[in-house]
Amino acid sequence: NKTLSDVDNKQQLCKRQEPQTRSLCSIGLYTSALFSQPETEFPTSITKNSTVFVKTVIDQDTTLLVDSCWFSTSSQPNDQNTERKMVVSHGCKIDDSLNWLNEPSEA
């Protein structure tokens, strides 16, 4: 099982490209491609080869870029010495198992 302890459903401030401008954005884990039922228990255990649904939302009509995304089996996923399974790096998909969904239930 892999554990995601670093992802939560709290809203965070995200820098936009324009200086001095901020947008409110959120990221969350969901139980299905409908994105209607968020995960509520963290850390979350994920079995190998299972599907994980991650939703990102921004409060303005702008582009949101996911710069990096990874999975870790560590309880300290931000530790620089922790092994990470990269899925997105520098905004690019690097794992063939990743599917981008633009609308709920496209899976």
PDB file of N, CA and C in Angstrom:
ATOM      1  N   ASN A   1       0.825  -1.190   0.000  1.00  0.00           N
ATOM      2  CA  ASN A   1       0.000   0.000   0.000  1.00  0.00           C
ATOM      3  C   ASN A   1       0.864   1.247   0.000  1.00  0.00           C
ATOM      4  N   LYS A   2       0.436   2.240  -0.740  1.00  0.00           N
ATOM      5  CA  LYS A   2       1.110   3.528  -0.731  1.00  0.00           C
ATOM      6  C   LYS A   2       0.297   4.474   0.129  1.00  0.00           C
ATOM      7  N   THR A   3       0.963   5.392   0.790  1.00  0.00           N
ATOM      8  CA  THR A   3       0.279   6.327   1.670  1.00  0.00           C
ATOM      9  C   THR A   3       0.457   7.742   1.164  1.00  0.00           C
ATOM     10  N   LEU A   4      -0.643   8.452   1.025  1.00  0.00           N
ATOM     11  CA  LEU A   4      -0.594   9.860   0.661  1.00  0.00           C
ATOM     12  C   LEU A   4      -0.921  10.671   1.902  1.00  0.00           C
ATOM     13  N   SER A   5       0.081  11.256   2.504  1.00  0.00           N
ATOM     14  CA  SER A   5      -0.176  12.045   3.704  1.00  0.00           C
ATOM     15  C   SER A   5      -0.065  13.530   3.433  1.00  0.00           C
ATOM     16  N   ASP A   6       0.414  13.904   2.257  1.00  0.00           N
ATOM     17  CA  ASP A   6       0.684  15.303   1.976  1.00  0.00           C
ATOM     18  C   ASP A   6      -0.462  16.001   1.249  1.00  0.00           C
ATOM     19  N   VAL A   7      -1.436  15.247   0.758  1.00  0.00           N
ATOM     20  CA  VAL A   7      -2.529  15.839   0.001  1.00  0.00           C
ATOM     21  C   VAL A   7      -3.726  16.010   0.921  1.00  0.00           C
ATOM     22  N   ASP A   8      -4.330  17.183   0.883  1.00  0.00           N
ATOM     23  CA  ASP A   8      -5.547  17.381   1.659  1.00  0.00           C
ATOM     24  C   ASP A   8      -6.522  18.212   0.840  1.00  0.00           C
ATOM     25  N   ASN A   9      -7.680  18.472   1.400  1.00  0.00           N
ATOM     26  CA  ASN A   9      -8.708  19.215   0.685  1.00  0.00           C
ATOM     27  C   ASN A   9      -8.736  20.676   1.090  1.00  0.00           C
ATOM     28  N   LYS A  10      -7.698  21.177   1.735  1.00  0.00           N
ATOM     29  CA  LYS A  10      -7.643  22.576   2.132  1.00  0.00           C
ATOM     30  C   LYS A  10      -7.346  23.446   0.924  1.00  0.00           C
ATOM     31  N   GLN A  11      -7.886  24.671   0.946  1.00  0.00           N
ATOM     32  CA  GLN A  11      -7.590  25.601  -0.132  1.00  0.00           C
ATOM     33  C   GLN A  11      -6.249  26.260   0.144  1.00  0.00           C
ATOM     34  N   GLN A  12      -5.524  26.554  -0.907  1.00  0.00           N
ATOM     35  CA  GLN A  12      -4.210  27.154  -0.790  1.00  0.00           C
ATOM     36  C   GLN A  12      -4.105  28.313  -1.764  1.00  0.00           C
ATOM     37  N   LEU A  13      -3.223  29.282  -1.445  1.00  0.00           N
ATOM     38  CA  LEU A  13      -2.968  30.371  -2.371  1.00  0.00           C
ATOM     39  C   LEU A  13      -1.977  29.910  -3.424  1.00  0.00           C
ATOM     40  N   CYS A  14      -2.273  30.203  -4.656  1.00  0.00           N
ATOM     41  CA  CYS A  14      -1.394  29.838  -5.763  1.00  0.00           C
ATOM     42  C   CYS A  14      -0.965  31.111  -6.478  1.00  0.00           C
ATOM     43  N   LYS A  15       0.296  31.215  -6.784  1.00  0.00           N
ATOM     44  CA  LYS A  15       0.781  32.373  -7.529  1.00  0.00           C
ATOM     45  C   LYS A  15       0.394  32.233  -8.991  1.00  0.00           C
ATOM     46  N   ARG A  16      -0.106  33.295  -9.553  1.00  0.00           N
ATOM     47  CA  ARG A  16      -0.354  33.342 -10.985  1.00  0.00           C
ATOM     48  C   ARG A  16       0.860  33.966 -11.648  1.00  0.00           C
ATOM     49  N   GLN A  17       0.885  33.997 -12.959  1.00  0.00           N
ATOM     50  CA  GLN A  17       2.044  34.526 -13.662  1.00  0.00           C
ATOM     51  C   GLN A  17       2.188  36.029 -13.497  1.00  0.00           C
ATOM     52  N   GLU A  18       1.094  36.756 -13.321  1.00  0.00           N
ATOM     53  CA  GLU A  18       1.196  38.191 -13.137  1.00  0.00           C
ATOM     54  C   GLU A  18       1.718  38.470 -11.734  1.00  0.00           C
ATOM     55  N   PRO A  19       2.712  39.345 -11.598  1.00  0.00           N
ATOM     56  CA  PRO A  19       3.232  39.655 -10.266  1.00  0.00           C
ATOM     57  C   PRO A  19       2.159  40.312  -9.404  1.00  0.00           C
ATOM     58  N   GLN A  20       2.225  40.078  -8.119  1.00  0.00           N
ATOM     59  CA  GLN A  20       1.324  40.685  -7.137  1.00  0.00           C
ATOM     60  C   GLN A  20      -0.115  40.194  -7.258  1.00  0.00           C
ATOM     61  N   THR A  21      -0.379  39.139  -7.997  1.00  0.00           N
ATOM     62  CA  THR A  21      -1.735  38.621  -8.157  1.00  0.00           C
ATOM     63  C   THR A  21      -1.782  37.197  -7.620  1.00  0.00           C
ATOM     64  N   ARG A  22      -2.814  36.905  -6.842  1.00  0.00           N
ATOM     65  CA  ARG A  22      -2.967  35.557  -6.311  1.00  0.00           C
ATOM     66  C   ARG A  22      -4.378  35.062  -6.581  1.00  0.00           C
ATOM     67  N   SER A  23      -4.474  33.772  -6.756  1.00  0.00           N
ATOM     68  CA  SER A  23      -5.761  33.123  -6.959  1.00  0.00           C
ATOM     69  C   SER A  23      -5.923  32.056  -5.900  1.00  0.00           C
ATOM     70  N   LEU A  24      -7.148  31.763  -5.550  1.00  0.00           N
ATOM     71  CA  LEU A  24      -7.427  30.694  -4.606  1.00  0.00           C
ATOM     72  C   LEU A  24      -7.605  29.400  -5.385  1.00  0.00           C
ATOM     73  N   CYS A  25      -6.865  28.370  -4.989  1.00  0.00           N
ATOM     74  CA  CYS A  25      -7.009  27.088  -5.665  1.00  0.00           C
ATOM     75  C   CYS A  25      -7.091  25.981  -4.629  1.00  0.00           C
ATOM     76  N   SER A  26      -7.570  24.836  -5.055  1.00  0.00           N
ATOM     77  CA  SER A  26      -7.675  23.706  -4.138  1.00  0.00           C
ATOM     78  C   SER A  26      -7.277  22.432  -4.872  1.00  0.00           C
ATOM     79  N   ILE A  27      -6.871  21.454  -4.090  1.00  0.00           N
ATOM     80  CA  ILE A  27      -6.530  20.138  -4.619  1.00  0.00           C
ATOM     81  C   ILE A  27      -7.125  19.110  -3.666  1.00  0.00           C
ATOM     82  N   GLY A  28      -7.667  18.042  -4.206  1.00  0.00           N
ATOM     83  CA  GLY A  28      -8.268  17.032  -3.345  1.00  0.00           C
ATOM     84  C   GLY A  28      -8.269  15.664  -3.992  1.00  0.00           C
ATOM     85  N   LEU A  29      -8.342  14.647  -3.161  1.00  0.00           N
ATOM     86  CA  LEU A  29      -8.467  13.261  -3.618  1.00  0.00           C
ATOM     87  C   LEU A  29      -9.934  12.875  -3.585  1.00  0.00           C
ATOM     88  N   TYR A  30     -10.370  12.120  -4.594  1.00  0.00           N
ATOM     89  CA  TYR A  30     -11.766  11.709  -4.697  1.00  0.00           C
ATOM     90  C   TYR A  30     -11.853  10.210  -4.916  1.00  0.00           C
ATOM     91  N   THR A  31     -13.028   9.655  -4.626  1.00  0.00           N
ATOM     92  CA  THR A  31     -13.214   8.207  -4.683  1.00  0.00           C
ATOM     93  C   THR A  31     -13.606   7.691  -6.063  1.00  0.00           C
ATOM     94  N   SER A  32     -14.025   8.594  -6.981  1.00  0.00           N
ATOM     95  CA  SER A  32     -14.426   8.152  -8.319  1.00  0.00           C
ATOM     96  C   SER A  32     -14.216   9.271  -9.329  1.00  0.00           C
ATOM     97  N   ALA A  33     -14.408   8.937 -10.609  1.00  0.00           N
ATOM     98  CA  ALA A  33     -14.255   9.912 -11.686  1.00  0.00           C
ATOM     99  C   ALA A  33     -15.380  10.938 -11.717  1.00  0.00           C
ATOM    100  N   LEU A  34     -16.397  10.763 -10.890  1.00  0.00           N
ATOM    101  CA  LEU A  34     -17.465  11.764 -10.797  1.00  0.00           C
ATOM    102  C   LEU A  34     -17.040  12.953  -9.940  1.00  0.00           C
ATOM    103  N   PHE A  35     -15.992  12.785  -9.137  1.00  0.00           N
ATOM    104  CA  PHE A  35     -15.465  13.827  -8.252  1.00  0.00           C
ATOM    105  C   PHE A  35     -16.545  14.407  -7.336  1.00  0.00           C
ATOM    106  N   SER A  36     -17.455  13.570  -6.883  1.00  0.00           N
ATOM    107  CA  SER A  36     -18.531  14.034  -6.008  1.00  0.00           C
ATOM    108  C   SER A  36     -18.283  13.676  -4.545  1.00  0.00           C
ATOM    109  N   GLN A  37     -17.477  12.659  -4.281  1.00  0.00           N
ATOM    110  CA  GLN A  37     -17.221  12.200  -2.911  1.00  0.00           C
ATOM    111  C   GLN A  37     -15.723  12.298  -2.610  1.00  0.00           C
ATOM    112  N   PRO A  38     -15.316  13.324  -1.829  1.00  0.00           N
ATOM    113  CA  PRO A  38     -13.888  13.443  -1.513  1.00  0.00           C
ATOM    114  C   PRO A  38     -13.438  12.406  -0.498  1.00  0.00           C
ATOM    115  N   GLU A  39     -12.161  12.058  -0.565  1.00  0.00           N
ATOM    116  CA  GLU A  39     -11.559  11.231   0.482  1.00  0.00           C
ATOM    117  C   GLU A  39     -11.592  12.051   1.767  1.00  0.00           C
ATOM    118  N   THR A  40     -11.868  11.409   2.874  1.00  0.00           N
ATOM    119  CA  THR A  40     -11.963  12.135   4.141  1.00  0.00           C
ATOM    120  C   THR A  40     -10.946  11.688   5.169  1.00  0.00           C
ATOM    121  N   GLU A  41     -10.280  10.578   4.936  1.00  0.00           N
ATOM    122  CA  GLU A  41      -9.307  10.078   5.902  1.00  0.00           C
ATOM    123  C   GLU A  41      -7.903  10.192   5.339  1.00  0.00           C
ATOM    124  N   PHE A  42      -7.035  10.825   6.122  1.00  0.00           N
ATOM    125  CA  PHE A  42      -5.639  10.994   5.721  1.00  0.00           C
ATOM    126  C   PHE A  42      -4.743  10.587   6.863  1.00  0.00           C
ATOM    127  N   PRO A  43      -3.615   9.946   6.622  1.00  0.00           N
ATOM    128  CA  PRO A  43      -3.141   9.581   5.287  1.00  0.00           C
ATOM    129  C   PRO A  43      -4.037   8.537   4.644  1.00  0.00           C
ATOM    130  N   THR A  44      -4.022   8.512   3.333  1.00  0.00           N
ATOM    131  CA  THR A  44      -4.846   7.605   2.551  1.00  0.00           C
ATOM    132  C   THR A  44      -4.000   6.453   2.031  1.00  0.00           C
ATOM    133  N   SER A  45      -4.461   5.237   2.234  1.00  0.00           N
ATOM    134  CA  SER A  45      -3.758   4.062   1.705  1.00  0.00           C
ATOM    135  C   SER A  45      -4.283   3.739   0.319  1.00  0.00           C
ATOM    136  N   ILE A  46      -3.361   3.489  -0.594  1.00  0.00           N
ATOM    137  CA  ILE A  46      -3.713   3.184  -1.975  1.00  0.00           C
ATOM    138  C   ILE A  46      -3.017   1.889  -2.363  1.00  0.00           C
ATOM    139  N   THR A  47      -3.773   0.952  -2.896  1.00  0.00           N
ATOM    140  CA  THR A  47      -3.168  -0.311  -3.312  1.00  0.00           C
ATOM    141  C   THR A  47      -2.540  -0.152  -4.695  1.00  0.00           C
ATOM    142  N   LYS A  48      -1.526  -0.943  -4.949  1.00  0.00           N
ATOM    143  CA  LYS A  48      -0.817  -0.895  -6.222  1.00  0.00           C
ATOM    144  C   LYS A  48      -1.776  -1.164  -7.375  1.00  0.00           C
ATOM    145  N   ASN A  49      -1.608  -0.438  -8.461  1.00  0.00           N
ATOM    146  CA  ASN A  49      -2.408  -0.535  -9.686  1.00  0.00           C
ATOM    147  C   ASN A  49      -3.852  -0.083  -9.521  1.00  0.00           C
ATOM    148  N   SER A  50      -4.164   0.640  -8.444  1.00  0.00           N
ATOM    149  CA  SER A  50      -5.511   1.187  -8.300  1.00  0.00           C
ATOM    150  C   SER A  50      -5.558   2.579  -8.935  1.00  0.00           C
ATOM    151  N   THR A  51      -6.751   3.073  -9.183  1.00  0.00           N
ATOM    152  CA  THR A  51      -6.931   4.391  -9.784  1.00  0.00           C
ATOM    153  C   THR A  51      -7.107   5.428  -8.690  1.00  0.00           C
ATOM    154  N   VAL A  52      -6.407   6.542  -8.838  1.00  0.00           N
ATOM    155  CA  VAL A  52      -6.485   7.655  -7.893  1.00  0.00           C
ATOM    156  C   VAL A  52      -7.053   8.846  -8.652  1.00  0.00           C
ATOM    157  N   PHE A  53      -8.046   9.511  -8.080  1.00  0.00           N
ATOM    158  CA  PHE A  53      -8.671  10.663  -8.716  1.00  0.00           C
ATOM    159  C   PHE A  53      -8.281  11.911  -7.934  1.00  0.00           C
ATOM    160  N   VAL A  54      -7.566  12.819  -8.601  1.00  0.00           N
ATOM    161  CA  VAL A  54      -7.110  14.062  -7.985  1.00  0.00           C
ATOM    162  C   VAL A  54      -7.745  15.210  -8.755  1.00  0.00           C
ATOM    163  N   LYS A  55      -8.387  16.116  -8.023  1.00  0.00           N
ATOM    164  CA  LYS A  55      -9.067  17.245  -8.656  1.00  0.00           C
ATOM    165  C   LYS A  55      -8.391  18.537  -8.225  1.00  0.00           C
ATOM    166  N   THR A  56      -8.081  19.394  -9.206  1.00  0.00           N
ATOM    167  CA  THR A  56      -7.566  20.724  -8.913  1.00  0.00           C
ATOM    168  C   THR A  56      -8.557  21.745  -9.442  1.00  0.00           C
ATOM    169  N   VAL A  57      -8.767  22.820  -8.673  1.00  0.00           N
ATOM    170  CA  VAL A  57      -9.723  23.861  -9.042  1.00  0.00           C
ATOM    171  C   VAL A  57      -9.093  25.212  -8.739  1.00  0.00           C
ATOM    172  N   ILE A  58      -9.335  26.184  -9.609  1.00  0.00           N
ATOM    173  CA  ILE A  58      -8.864  27.547  -9.374  1.00  0.00           C
ATOM    174  C   ILE A  58     -10.060  28.481  -9.483  1.00  0.00           C
ATOM    175  N   ASP A  59     -10.050  29.568  -8.709  1.00  0.00           N
ATOM    176  CA  ASP A  59     -11.224  30.427  -8.599  1.00  0.00           C
ATOM    177  C   ASP A  59     -11.345  31.484  -9.696  1.00  0.00           C
ATOM    178  N   GLN A  60     -10.428  31.552 -10.619  1.00  0.00           N
ATOM    179  CA  GLN A  60     -10.499  32.554 -11.673  1.00  0.00           C
ATOM    180  C   GLN A  60     -10.382  31.888 -13.037  1.00  0.00           C
ATOM    181  N   ASP A  61     -10.780  32.625 -14.069  1.00  0.00           N
ATOM    182  CA  ASP A  61     -10.687  32.117 -15.432  1.00  0.00           C
ATOM    183  C   ASP A  61      -9.241  32.253 -15.900  1.00  0.00           C
ATOM    184  N   THR A  62      -8.450  31.289 -15.535  1.00  0.00           N
ATOM    185  CA  THR A  62      -7.029  31.290 -15.862  1.00  0.00           C
ATOM    186  C   THR A  62      -6.563  29.846 -16.002  1.00  0.00           C
ATOM    187  N   THR A  63      -5.346  29.655 -16.355  1.00  0.00           N
ATOM    188  CA  THR A  63      -4.798  28.315 -16.531  1.00  0.00           C
ATOM    189  C   THR A  63      -4.097  27.867 -15.264  1.00  0.00           C
ATOM    190  N   LEU A  64      -4.354  26.650 -14.866  1.00  0.00           N
ATOM    191  CA  LEU A  64      -3.698  26.051 -13.710  1.00  0.00           C
ATOM    192  C   LEU A  64      -2.735  24.993 -14.220  1.00  0.00           C
ATOM    193  N   LEU A  65      -1.475  25.080 -13.809  1.00  0.00           N
ATOM    194  CA  LEU A  65      -0.460  24.130 -14.238  1.00  0.00           C
ATOM    195  C   LEU A  65      -0.045  23.270 -13.058  1.00  0.00           C
ATOM    196  N   VAL A  66      -0.164  21.968 -13.208  1.00  0.00           N
ATOM    197  CA  VAL A  66       0.356  21.040 -12.212  1.00  0.00           C
ATOM    198  C   VAL A  66       1.816  20.821 -12.580  1.00  0.00           C
ATOM    199  N   ASP A  67       2.722  21.416 -11.806  1.00  0.00           N
ATOM    200  CA  ASP A  67       4.147  21.364 -12.115  1.00  0.00           C
ATOM    201  C   ASP A  67       4.743  20.001 -11.799  1.00  0.00           C
ATOM    202  N   SER A  68       4.367  19.439 -10.653  1.00  0.00           N
ATOM    203  CA  SER A  68       4.883  18.115 -10.303  1.00  0.00           C
ATOM    204  C   SER A  68       3.868  17.371  -9.453  1.00  0.00           C
ATOM    205  N   CYS A  69       3.907  16.060  -9.578  1.00  0.00           N
ATOM    206  CA  CYS A  69       3.029  15.192  -8.801  1.00  0.00           C
ATOM    207  C   CYS A  69       3.753  13.870  -8.626  1.00  0.00           C
ATOM    208  N   TRP A  70       3.752  13.375  -7.399  1.00  0.00           N
ATOM    209  CA  TRP A  70       4.422  12.104  -7.144  1.00  0.00           C
ATOM    210  C   TRP A  70       3.707  11.347  -6.039  1.00  0.00           C
ATOM    211  N   PHE A  71       4.017  10.057  -5.955  1.00  0.00           N
ATOM    212  CA  PHE A  71       3.544   9.193  -4.887  1.00  0.00           C
ATOM    213  C   PHE A  71       4.740   8.772  -4.065  1.00  0.00           C
ATOM    214  N   SER A  72       4.484   8.532  -2.794  1.00  0.00           N
ATOM    215  CA  SER A  72       5.552   8.103  -1.900  1.00  0.00           C
ATOM    216  C   SER A  72       5.006   7.079  -0.926  1.00  0.00           C
ATOM    217  N   THR A  73       5.832   6.125  -0.555  1.00  0.00           N
ATOM    218  CA  THR A  73       5.441   5.154   0.465  1.00  0.00           C
ATOM    219  C   THR A  73       5.835   5.634   1.850  1.00  0.00           C
ATOM    220  N   SER A  74       6.457   6.785   1.932  1.00  0.00           N
ATOM    221  CA  SER A  74       6.947   7.320   3.199  1.00  0.00           C
ATOM    222  C   SER A  74       5.872   8.113   3.934  1.00  0.00           C
ATOM    223  N   SER A  75       5.965   8.133   5.249  1.00  0.00           N
ATOM    224  CA  SER A  75       5.086   8.992   6.042  1.00  0.00           C
ATOM    225  C   SER A  75       5.592  10.432   6.024  1.00  0.00           C
ATOM    226  N   GLN A  76       6.782  10.656   5.459  1.00  0.00           N
ATOM    227  CA  GLN A  76       7.374  11.989   5.313  1.00  0.00           C
ATOM    228  C   GLN A  76       7.647  12.249   3.822  1.00  0.00           C
ATOM    229  N   PRO A  77       6.609  12.417   3.000  1.00  0.00           N
ATOM    230  CA  PRO A  77       6.810  12.495   1.550  1.00  0.00           C
ATOM    231  C   PRO A  77       7.604  13.705   1.078  1.00  0.00           C
ATOM    232  N   ASN A  78       7.704  14.757   1.881  1.00  0.00           N
ATOM    233  CA  ASN A  78       8.470  15.935   1.473  1.00  0.00           C
ATOM    234  C   ASN A  78       9.934  15.857   1.861  1.00  0.00           C
ATOM    235  N   ASP A  79      10.323  14.815   2.561  1.00  0.00           N
ATOM    236  CA  ASP A  79      11.723  14.608   2.915  1.00  0.00           C
ATOM    237  C   ASP A  79      12.518  14.374   1.629  1.00  0.00           C
ATOM    238  N   GLN A  80      13.591  15.131   1.434  1.00  0.00           N
ATOM    239  CA  GLN A  80      14.391  15.026   0.210  1.00  0.00           C
ATOM    240  C   GLN A  80      15.010  13.643   0.021  1.00  0.00           C
ATOM    241  N   ASN A  81      15.145  12.873   1.096  1.00  0.00           N
ATOM    242  CA  ASN A  81      15.727  11.533   1.005  1.00  0.00           C
ATOM    243  C   ASN A  81      14.692  10.450   0.720  1.00  0.00           C
ATOM    244  N   THR A  82      13.426  10.833   0.612  1.00  0.00           N
ATOM    245  CA  THR A  82      12.346   9.884   0.372  1.00  0.00           C
ATOM    246  C   THR A  82      12.264   9.524  -1.106  1.00  0.00           C
ATOM    247  N   GLU A  83      12.118   8.237  -1.392  1.00  0.00           N
ATOM    248  CA  GLU A  83      11.945   7.801  -2.780  1.00  0.00           C
ATOM    249  C   GLU A  83      10.550   8.195  -3.258  1.00  0.00           C
ATOM    250  N   ARG A  84      10.477   8.781  -4.437  1.00  0.00           N
ATOM    251  CA  ARG A  84       9.213   9.226  -5.006  1.00  0.00           C
ATOM    252  C   ARG A  84       8.984   8.568  -6.361  1.00  0.00           C
ATOM    253  N   LYS A  85       7.730   8.255  -6.631  1.00  0.00           N
ATOM    254  CA  LYS A  85       7.323   7.776  -7.951  1.00  0.00           C
ATOM    255  C   LYS A  85       6.721   8.981  -8.664  1.00  0.00           C
ATOM    256  N   MET A  86       7.476   9.585  -9.586  1.00  0.00           N
ATOM    257  CA  MET A  86       7.023  10.782 -10.290  1.00  0.00           C
ATOM    258  C   MET A  86       5.968  10.419 -11.332  1.00  0.00           C
ATOM    259  N   VAL A  87       4.909  11.225 -11.378  1.00  0.00           N
ATOM    260  CA  VAL A  87       3.847  11.062 -12.362  1.00  0.00           C
ATOM    261  C   VAL A  87       3.849  12.262 -13.320  1.00  0.00           C
ATOM    262  N   VAL A  88       4.086  13.466 -12.755  1.00  0.00           N
ATOM    263  CA  VAL A  88       4.178  14.703 -13.529  1.00  0.00           C
ATOM    264  C   VAL A  88       5.456  15.411 -13.106  1.00  0.00           C
ATOM    265  N   SER A  89       6.234  15.877 -14.078  1.00  0.00           N
ATOM    266  CA  SER A  89       7.458  16.620 -13.788  1.00  0.00           C
ATOM    267  C   SER A  89       7.560  17.805 -14.742  1.00  0.00           C
ATOM    268  N   HIS A  90       7.771  18.996 -14.193  1.00  0.00           N
ATOM    269  CA  HIS A  90       7.865  20.230 -14.989  1.00  0.00           C
ATOM    270  C   HIS A  90       6.635  20.405 -15.880  1.00  0.00           C
ATOM    271  N   GLY A  91       5.465  20.033 -15.353  1.00  0.00           N
ATOM    272  CA  GLY A  91       4.214  20.194 -16.075  1.00  0.00           C
ATOM    273  C   GLY A  91       3.936  19.147 -17.132  1.00  0.00           C
ATOM    274  N   CYS A  92       4.823  18.162 -17.266  1.00  0.00           N
ATOM    275  CA  CYS A  92       4.660  17.144 -18.310  1.00  0.00           C
ATOM    276  C   CYS A  92       4.375  15.770 -17.709  1.00  0.00           C
ATOM    277  N   LYS A  93       3.475  15.064 -18.327  1.00  0.00           N
ATOM    278  CA  LYS A  93       3.160  13.687 -17.949  1.00  0.00           C
ATOM    279  C   LYS A  93       4.383  12.821 -18.226  1.00  0.00           C
ATOM    280  N   ILE A  94       4.848  12.082 -17.214  1.00  0.00           N
ATOM    281  CA  ILE A  94       6.006  11.206 -17.426  1.00  0.00           C
ATOM    282  C   ILE A  94       5.688   9.752 -17.113  1.00  0.00           C
ATOM    283  N   ASP A  95       4.439   9.471 -16.796  1.00  0.00           N
ATOM    284  CA  ASP A  95       4.027   8.103 -16.504  1.00  0.00           C
ATOM    285  C   ASP A  95       2.845   7.764 -17.404  1.00  0.00           C
ATOM    286  N   ASP A  96       2.972   6.702 -18.183  1.00  0.00           N
ATOM    287  CA  ASP A  96       1.927   6.332 -19.137  1.00  0.00           C
ATOM    288  C   ASP A  96       0.609   5.940 -18.484  1.00  0.00           C
ATOM    289  N   SER A  97       0.613   5.655 -17.197  1.00  0.00           N
ATOM    290  CA  SER A  97      -0.633   5.281 -16.523  1.00  0.00           C
ATOM    291  C   SER A  97      -1.488   6.499 -16.172  1.00  0.00           C
ATOM    292  N   LEU A  98      -0.954   7.712 -16.329  1.00  0.00           N
ATOM    293  CA  LEU A  98      -1.690   8.939 -16.009  1.00  0.00           C
ATOM    294  C   LEU A  98      -2.662   9.287 -17.125  1.00  0.00           C
ATOM    295  N   ASN A  99      -3.902   9.599 -16.744  1.00  0.00           N
ATOM    296  CA  ASN A  99      -4.914  10.082 -17.682  1.00  0.00           C
ATOM    297  C   ASN A  99      -5.429  11.416 -17.182  1.00  0.00           C
ATOM    298  N   TRP A 100      -5.349  12.449 -18.015  1.00  0.00           N
ATOM    299  CA  TRP A 100      -5.886  13.759 -17.662  1.00  0.00           C
ATOM    300  C   TRP A 100      -7.382  13.761 -17.964  1.00  0.00           C
ATOM    301  N   LEU A 101      -8.195  14.226 -17.039  1.00  0.00           N
ATOM    302  CA  LEU A 101      -9.636  14.367 -17.248  1.00  0.00           C
ATOM    303  C   LEU A 101      -9.972  15.849 -17.179  1.00  0.00           C
ATOM    304  N   ASN A 102     -10.652  16.368 -18.186  1.00  0.00           N
ATOM    305  CA  ASN A 102     -11.051  17.771 -18.167  1.00  0.00           C
ATOM    306  C   ASN A 102     -12.433  17.967 -17.567  1.00  0.00           C
ATOM    307  N   GLU A 103     -13.227  16.935 -17.567  1.00  0.00           N
ATOM    308  CA  GLU A 103     -14.575  16.986 -17.009  1.00  0.00           C
ATOM    309  C   GLU A 103     -14.815  15.730 -16.183  1.00  0.00           C
ATOM    310  N   PRO A 104     -15.662  15.814 -15.146  1.00  0.00           N
ATOM    311  CA  PRO A 104     -15.979  14.612 -14.362  1.00  0.00           C
ATOM    312  C   PRO A 104     -16.545  13.507 -15.246  1.00  0.00           C
ATOM    313  N   SER A 105     -16.281  12.290 -14.859  1.00  0.00           N
ATOM    314  CA  SER A 105     -16.764  11.052 -15.479  1.00  0.00           C
ATOM    315  C   SER A 105     -16.271  10.828 -16.907  1.00  0.00           C
ATOM    316  N   GLU A 106     -15.111  11.392 -17.285  1.00  0.00           N
ATOM    317  CA  GLU A 106     -14.503  11.090 -18.581  1.00  0.00           C
ATOM    318  C   GLU A 106     -13.736   9.776 -18.537  1.00  0.00           C
ATOM    319  N   ALA A 107     -13.581   9.203 -17.340  1.00  0.00           N
ATOM    320  CA  ALA A 107     -12.757   7.991 -17.185  1.00  0.00           C
ATOM    321  C   ALA A 107     -13.375   6.802 -17.880  1.00  0.00           C
TER     322      ALA A 107
END
